PDB file of C-alpha atoms in Angstrom:
ATOM      1  CA  MET Y   9       0.202  -0.132   0.006  1.00 43.00           C
ATOM      2  CA  ILE Y  10       1.473   3.499  -0.705  1.00 48.00           C
ATOM      3  CA  TYR Y  11       0.446   6.377   1.258  1.00 50.00           C
ATOM      4  CA  MET Y  12       0.302   9.805  -0.413  1.00 50.00           C
ATOM      5  CA  ALA Y  13       0.081  13.409   1.366  1.00 52.00           C
ATOM      6  CA  GLU Y  14       0.237  15.143  -1.742  1.00 57.00           C
ATOM      7  CA  LYS Y  15       3.474  14.766  -2.911  1.00 57.00           C
ATOM      8  CA  ILE Y  16       4.703  12.506  -0.739  1.00 67.00           C
ATOM      9  CA  ALA Y  17       4.369   8.658  -1.536  1.00 69.00           C
ATOM     10  CA  ILE Y  18       5.397   6.034   1.140  1.00 71.00           C
ATOM     11  CA  ASP Y  19       5.407   2.404   0.227  1.00 72.00           C
ATOM     12  CA  ALA Y  20       4.438   0.733   3.137  1.00 73.00           C
ATOM     13  CA  THR Y  21       5.339  -2.656   2.044  1.00 79.00           C
ATOM     14  CA  LYS Y  22       8.737  -2.046   1.715  1.00 80.00           C
ATOM     15  CA  PRO Y  23      10.579  -1.172   5.137  1.00 85.00           C
ATOM     16  CA  ILE Y  24      12.437   2.476   5.204  1.00 84.00           C
ATOM     17  CA  PRO Y  25      16.202   2.923   5.822  1.00 85.00           C
ATOM     18  CA  LEU Y  26      16.728   4.493   9.376  1.00 88.00           C
ATOM     19  CA  ASP Y  27      18.202   7.781   7.430  1.00 85.00           C
ATOM     20  CA  ASP Y  28      15.002   8.446   6.078  1.00 85.00           C
ATOM     21  CA  HIS Y  29      13.066   8.496   8.945  1.00 87.00           C
ATOM     22  CA  LEU Y  30      12.253  11.782   9.604  1.00 91.00           C
ATOM     23  CA  CYS Y  31      11.756  10.875  13.550  1.00 93.00           C
ATOM     24  CA  PHE Y  32      15.068   9.413  13.596  1.00 94.00           C
ATOM     25  CA  SER Y  33      16.566  12.728  11.942  1.00 94.00           C
ATOM     26  CA  LEU Y  34      14.351  14.825  14.476  1.00 95.00           C
ATOM     27  CA  TYR Y  35      15.450  13.078  17.582  1.00 95.00           C
ATOM     28  CA  ALA Y  36      18.760  13.085  16.339  1.00 95.00           C
ATOM     29  CA  THR Y  37      19.005  16.643  15.913  1.00 95.00           C
ATOM     30  CA  SER Y  38      17.305  17.146  19.505  1.00 94.00           C
ATOM     31  CA  ARG Y  39      19.640  15.209  21.126  1.00 94.00           C
ATOM     32  CA  ALA Y  40      22.840  17.291  19.089  1.00 95.00           C
ATOM     33  CA  ILE Y  41      21.006  20.691  20.198  1.00 95.00           C
ATOM     34  CA  GLN Y  42      20.699  19.207  24.183  1.00 93.00           C
ATOM     35  CA  LYS Y  43      24.672  18.332  23.201  1.00 94.00           C
ATOM     36  CA  LEU Y  44      25.509  21.854  22.054  1.00 95.00           C
ATOM     37  CA  TYR Y  45      23.719  22.991  25.133  1.00 95.00           C
ATOM     38  CA  HIS Y  46      25.542  21.086  27.722  1.00 94.00           C
ATOM     39  CA  ASP Y  47      28.196  23.390  28.755  1.00 90.00           C
ATOM     40  CA  GLY Y  48      26.255  26.254  29.221  1.00 91.00           C
ATOM     41  CA  LEU Y  49      23.743  24.629  31.029  1.00 95.00           C
ATOM     42  CA  SER Y  50      26.099  22.458  33.433  1.00 95.00           C
ATOM     43  CA  LYS Y  51      28.137  25.536  33.995  1.00 93.00           C
ATOM     44  CA  ASN Y  52      24.700  26.797  35.515  1.00 93.00           C
ATOM     45  CA  LYS Y  53      23.989  23.724  37.285  1.00 94.00           C
ATOM     46  CA  LEU Y  54      20.799  23.033  35.278  1.00 96.00           C
ATOM     47  CA  THR Y  55      19.343  20.283  33.031  1.00 95.00           C
ATOM     48  CA  TYR Y  56      17.365  20.789  29.542  1.00 94.00           C
ATOM     49  CA  PRO Y  57      14.257  20.626  31.077  1.00 95.00           C
ATOM     50  CA  GLN Y  58      14.857  23.567  33.793  1.00 96.00           C
ATOM     51  CA  TYR Y  59      16.462  25.181  31.104  1.00 96.00           C
ATOM     52  CA  LEU Y  60      13.080  25.095  29.168  1.00 96.00           C
ATOM     53  CA  VAL Y  61      11.227  25.902  32.459  1.00 96.00           C
ATOM     54  CA  LEU Y  62      13.049  29.000  32.745  1.00 96.00           C
ATOM     55  CA  VAL Y  63      12.763  30.188  29.417  1.00 96.00           C
ATOM     56  CA  ALA Y  64       8.761  29.881  29.542  1.00 96.00           C
ATOM     57  CA  LEU Y  65       8.580  31.061  32.805  1.00 96.00           C
ATOM     58  CA  TYR Y  66      10.805  34.083  31.888  1.00 95.00           C
ATOM     59  CA  GLU Y  67       8.814  34.617  28.823  1.00 94.00           C
ATOM     60  CA  TYR Y  68       4.916  34.279  30.283  1.00 92.00           C
ATOM     61  CA  ASP Y  69       5.842  35.600  33.833  1.00 77.00           C
ATOM     62  CA  HIS Y  70       2.621  33.969  36.162  1.00 81.00           C
ATOM     63  CA  VAL Y  71       2.005  30.184  34.739  1.00 94.00           C
ATOM     64  CA  THR Y  72       0.011  27.764  36.466  1.00 95.00           C
ATOM     65  CA  VAL Y  73       1.553  23.949  36.688  1.00 95.00           C
ATOM     66  CA  LYS Y  74      -1.238  23.165  34.155  1.00 95.00           C
ATOM     67  CA  GLY Y  75      -0.206  26.168  31.323  1.00 96.00           C
ATOM     68  CA  LEU Y  76       3.405  25.251  32.051  1.00 97.00           C
ATOM     69  CA  GLY Y  77       2.971  21.645  31.122  1.00 96.00           C
ATOM     70  CA  GLU Y  78       0.967  22.685  28.007  1.00 95.00           C
ATOM     71  CA  LEU Y  79       3.727  25.411  26.503  1.00 95.00           C
ATOM     72  CA  LEU Y  80       6.567  22.322  27.215  1.00 96.00           C
ATOM     73  CA  SER Y  81       4.212  19.387  26.030  1.00 94.00           C
ATOM     74  CA  LEU Y  82       4.749  17.767  29.463  1.00 94.00           C
ATOM     75  CA  ASP Y  83       2.440  16.332  31.936  1.00 91.00           C
ATOM     76  CA  SER Y  84       1.804  16.979  35.320  1.00 87.00           C
ATOM     77  CA  GLY Y  85       3.555  13.633  36.385  1.00 92.00           C
ATOM     78  CA  THR Y  86       7.012  15.116  34.931  1.00 93.00           C
ATOM     79  CA  LEU Y  87       6.502  18.344  35.543  1.00 96.00           C
ATOM     80  CA  THR Y  88       5.788  18.240  39.112  1.00 94.00           C
ATOM     81  CA  PRO Y  89       8.828  16.548  40.570  1.00 96.00           C
ATOM     82  CA  LEU Y  90      10.783  19.002  38.192  1.00 97.00           C
ATOM     83  CA  LEU Y  91       9.396  22.309  39.523  1.00 97.00           C
ATOM     84  CA  LYS Y  92       9.795  20.347  42.977  1.00 97.00           C
ATOM     85  CA  ARG Y  93      13.559  20.068  42.270  1.00 97.00           C
ATOM     86  CA  MET Y  94      13.677  23.508  40.893  1.00 97.00           C
ATOM     87  CA  GLU Y  95      11.687  24.977  43.928  1.00 98.00           C
ATOM     88  CA  LYS Y  96      14.264  23.267  46.034  1.00 98.00           C
ATOM     89  CA  GLU Y  97      17.492  24.842  44.118  1.00 97.00           C
ATOM     90  CA  GLY Y  98      15.214  28.420  44.554  1.00 97.00           C
ATOM     91  CA  LEU Y  99      14.441  28.883  41.001  1.00 97.00           C
ATOM     92  CA  VAL Y 100      11.005  29.138  41.096  1.00 97.00           C
ATOM     93  CA  THR Y 101       7.868  29.435  43.668  1.00 96.00           C
ATOM     94  CA  ARG Y 102       5.110  27.046  43.515  1.00 96.00           C
ATOM     95  CA  GLN Y 103       1.881  28.862  45.066  1.00 95.00           C
ATOM     96  CA  ARG Y 104      -1.893  27.369  45.222  1.00 93.00           C
ATOM     97  CA  SER Y 105      -4.410  29.736  43.889  1.00 89.00           C
ATOM     98  CA  LYS Y 106      -6.275  31.389  46.697  1.00 90.00           C
ATOM     99  CA  ASP Y 107      -9.092  31.175  44.271  1.00 90.00           C
ATOM    100  CA  ASP Y 108      -9.073  27.490  43.600  1.00 91.00           C
ATOM    101  CA  GLU Y 109      -6.553  25.007  45.566  1.00 89.00           C
ATOM    102  CA  ARG Y 110      -6.276  22.681  42.581  1.00 91.00           C
ATOM    103  CA  VAL Y 111      -4.793  25.195  40.830  1.00 93.00           C
ATOM    104  CA  VAL Y 112      -0.852  25.908  41.529  1.00 94.00           C
ATOM    105  CA  ASN Y 113       0.929  29.046  40.096  1.00 95.00           C
ATOM    106  CA  VAL Y 114       4.658  28.980  39.259  1.00 96.00           C
ATOM    107  CA  GLU Y 115       6.968  32.253  39.375  1.00 96.00           C
ATOM    108  CA  LEU Y 116      10.695  32.463  38.866  1.00 97.00           C
ATOM    109  CA  THR Y 117      12.395  33.694  41.449  1.00 96.00           C
ATOM    110  CA  ASP Y 118      15.231  36.218  41.529  1.00 97.00           C
ATOM    111  CA  LEU Y 119      17.472  33.874  41.254  1.00 97.00           C
ATOM    112  CA  GLY Y 120      15.989  31.711  38.748  1.00 96.00           C
ATOM    113  CA  ILE Y 121      15.742  35.079  36.545  1.00 95.00           C
ATOM    114  CA  SER Y 122      19.754  35.553  36.953  1.00 95.00           C
ATOM    115  CA  LYS Y 123      20.053  31.965  35.785  1.00 95.00           C
ATOM    116  CA  ARG Y 124      17.704  32.458  32.600  1.00 94.00           C
ATOM    117  CA  LYS Y 125      19.992  35.882  31.719  1.00 94.00           C
ATOM    118  CA  ASP Y 126      22.947  33.600  32.507  1.00 92.00           C
ATOM    119  CA  ILE Y 127      21.979  31.252  29.247  1.00 94.00           C
ATOM    120  CA  ASN Y 128      20.658  33.773  26.959  1.00 92.00           C
ATOM    121  CA  GLU Y 129      23.598  33.293  24.287  1.00 94.00           C
ATOM    122  CA  LEU Y 130      22.973  29.339  24.211  1.00 95.00           C
ATOM    123  CA  PRO Y 131      19.922  30.036  20.774  1.00 94.00           C
ATOM    124  CA  GLU Y 132      22.596  32.248  19.322  1.00 94.00           C
ATOM    125  CA  ILE Y 133      25.206  29.389  19.479  1.00 94.00           C
ATOM    126  CA  LEU Y 134      22.917  26.987  17.954  1.00 95.00           C
ATOM    127  CA  VAL Y 135      22.118  29.641  15.093  1.00 95.00           C
ATOM    128  CA  ALA Y 136      25.729  30.312  14.561  1.00 95.00           C
ATOM    129  CA  LYS Y 137      26.267  26.379  14.213  1.00 95.00           C
ATOM    130  CA  SER Y 138      23.718  25.546  12.114  1.00 96.00           C
ATOM    131  CA  ASN Y 139      24.760  27.935   8.853  1.00 96.00           C
ATOM    132  CA  PHE Y 140      21.192  28.529   7.606  1.00 96.00           C
ATOM    133  CA  THR Y 141      20.131  31.653   5.937  1.00 96.00           C
ATOM    134  CA  ALA Y 142      17.578  33.956   8.158  1.00 96.00           C
ATOM    135  CA  ASP Y 143      15.286  32.472   5.769  1.00 97.00           C
ATOM    136  CA  GLU Y 144      16.201  28.772   6.437  1.00 97.00           C
ATOM    137  CA  TRP Y 145      15.738  29.390   9.810  1.00 97.00           C
ATOM    138  CA  ASN Y 146      12.272  30.671   9.714  1.00 96.00           C
ATOM    139  CA  THR Y 147      11.548  27.856   7.548  1.00 97.00           C
ATOM    140  CA  LEU Y 148      12.787  25.345   9.894  1.00 96.00           C
ATOM    141  CA  GLU Y 149      10.996  26.737  13.055  1.00 96.00           C
ATOM    142  CA  ASP Y 150       7.826  27.119  10.986  1.00 97.00           C
ATOM    143  CA  LEU Y 151       7.509  23.656   9.540  1.00 96.00           C
ATOM    144  CA  SER Y 152       8.749  22.085  12.666  1.00 95.00           C
ATOM    145  CA  LYS Y 153       5.245  24.258  14.581  1.00 95.00           C
ATOM    146  CA  LYS Y 154       3.379  23.074  11.751  1.00 95.00           C
ATOM    147  CA  LEU Y 155       4.555  19.796  12.051  1.00 95.00           C
ATOM    148  CA  PHE Y 156       3.788  19.493  15.917  1.00 94.00           C
ATOM    149  CA  MET Y 157       0.565  21.083  15.611  1.00 93.00           C
ATOM    150  CA  ASN Y 158      -0.625  18.789  12.900  1.00 94.00           C
ATOM    151  CA  ILE Y 159       0.244  15.661  14.592  1.00 94.00           C
ATOM    152  CA  THR Y 160      -0.682  16.682  17.954  1.00 90.00           C
ATOM    153  CA  LYS Y 161      -4.603  17.487  16.889  1.00 86.00           C
TER     154      LYS Y 161
END
């Protein structure tokens, strides 16, 4: 059976070589980006998921745990232990809403803001290493977001 999506044809009767699997390419690229970020993160005693939390909270300021999970595509079972560790390290505060105790608000502390600023150059390093033009970079971002939205509908 051949699956068609406009101009893309995949013959399901033949195995696709590993190098032709988009999922593998994206996985390997994601791991390479995390490795590229490693030095800057470890110098600041941060993990990659903690970095993503700092980025999201710096951008959105006051966020609920549920909202943060949606932003980062993480479930509460993954996010809650991560936030507890970050709170213990003094990077974030978690506070139950006065209106609804089921809602937990998360904010960066001054230390969290400082760490976020300390690692601000990481995306610049990635862009420089990519050797992409601005148009190529924007196309990659747009297509990545489109793919994510389409497969998570």
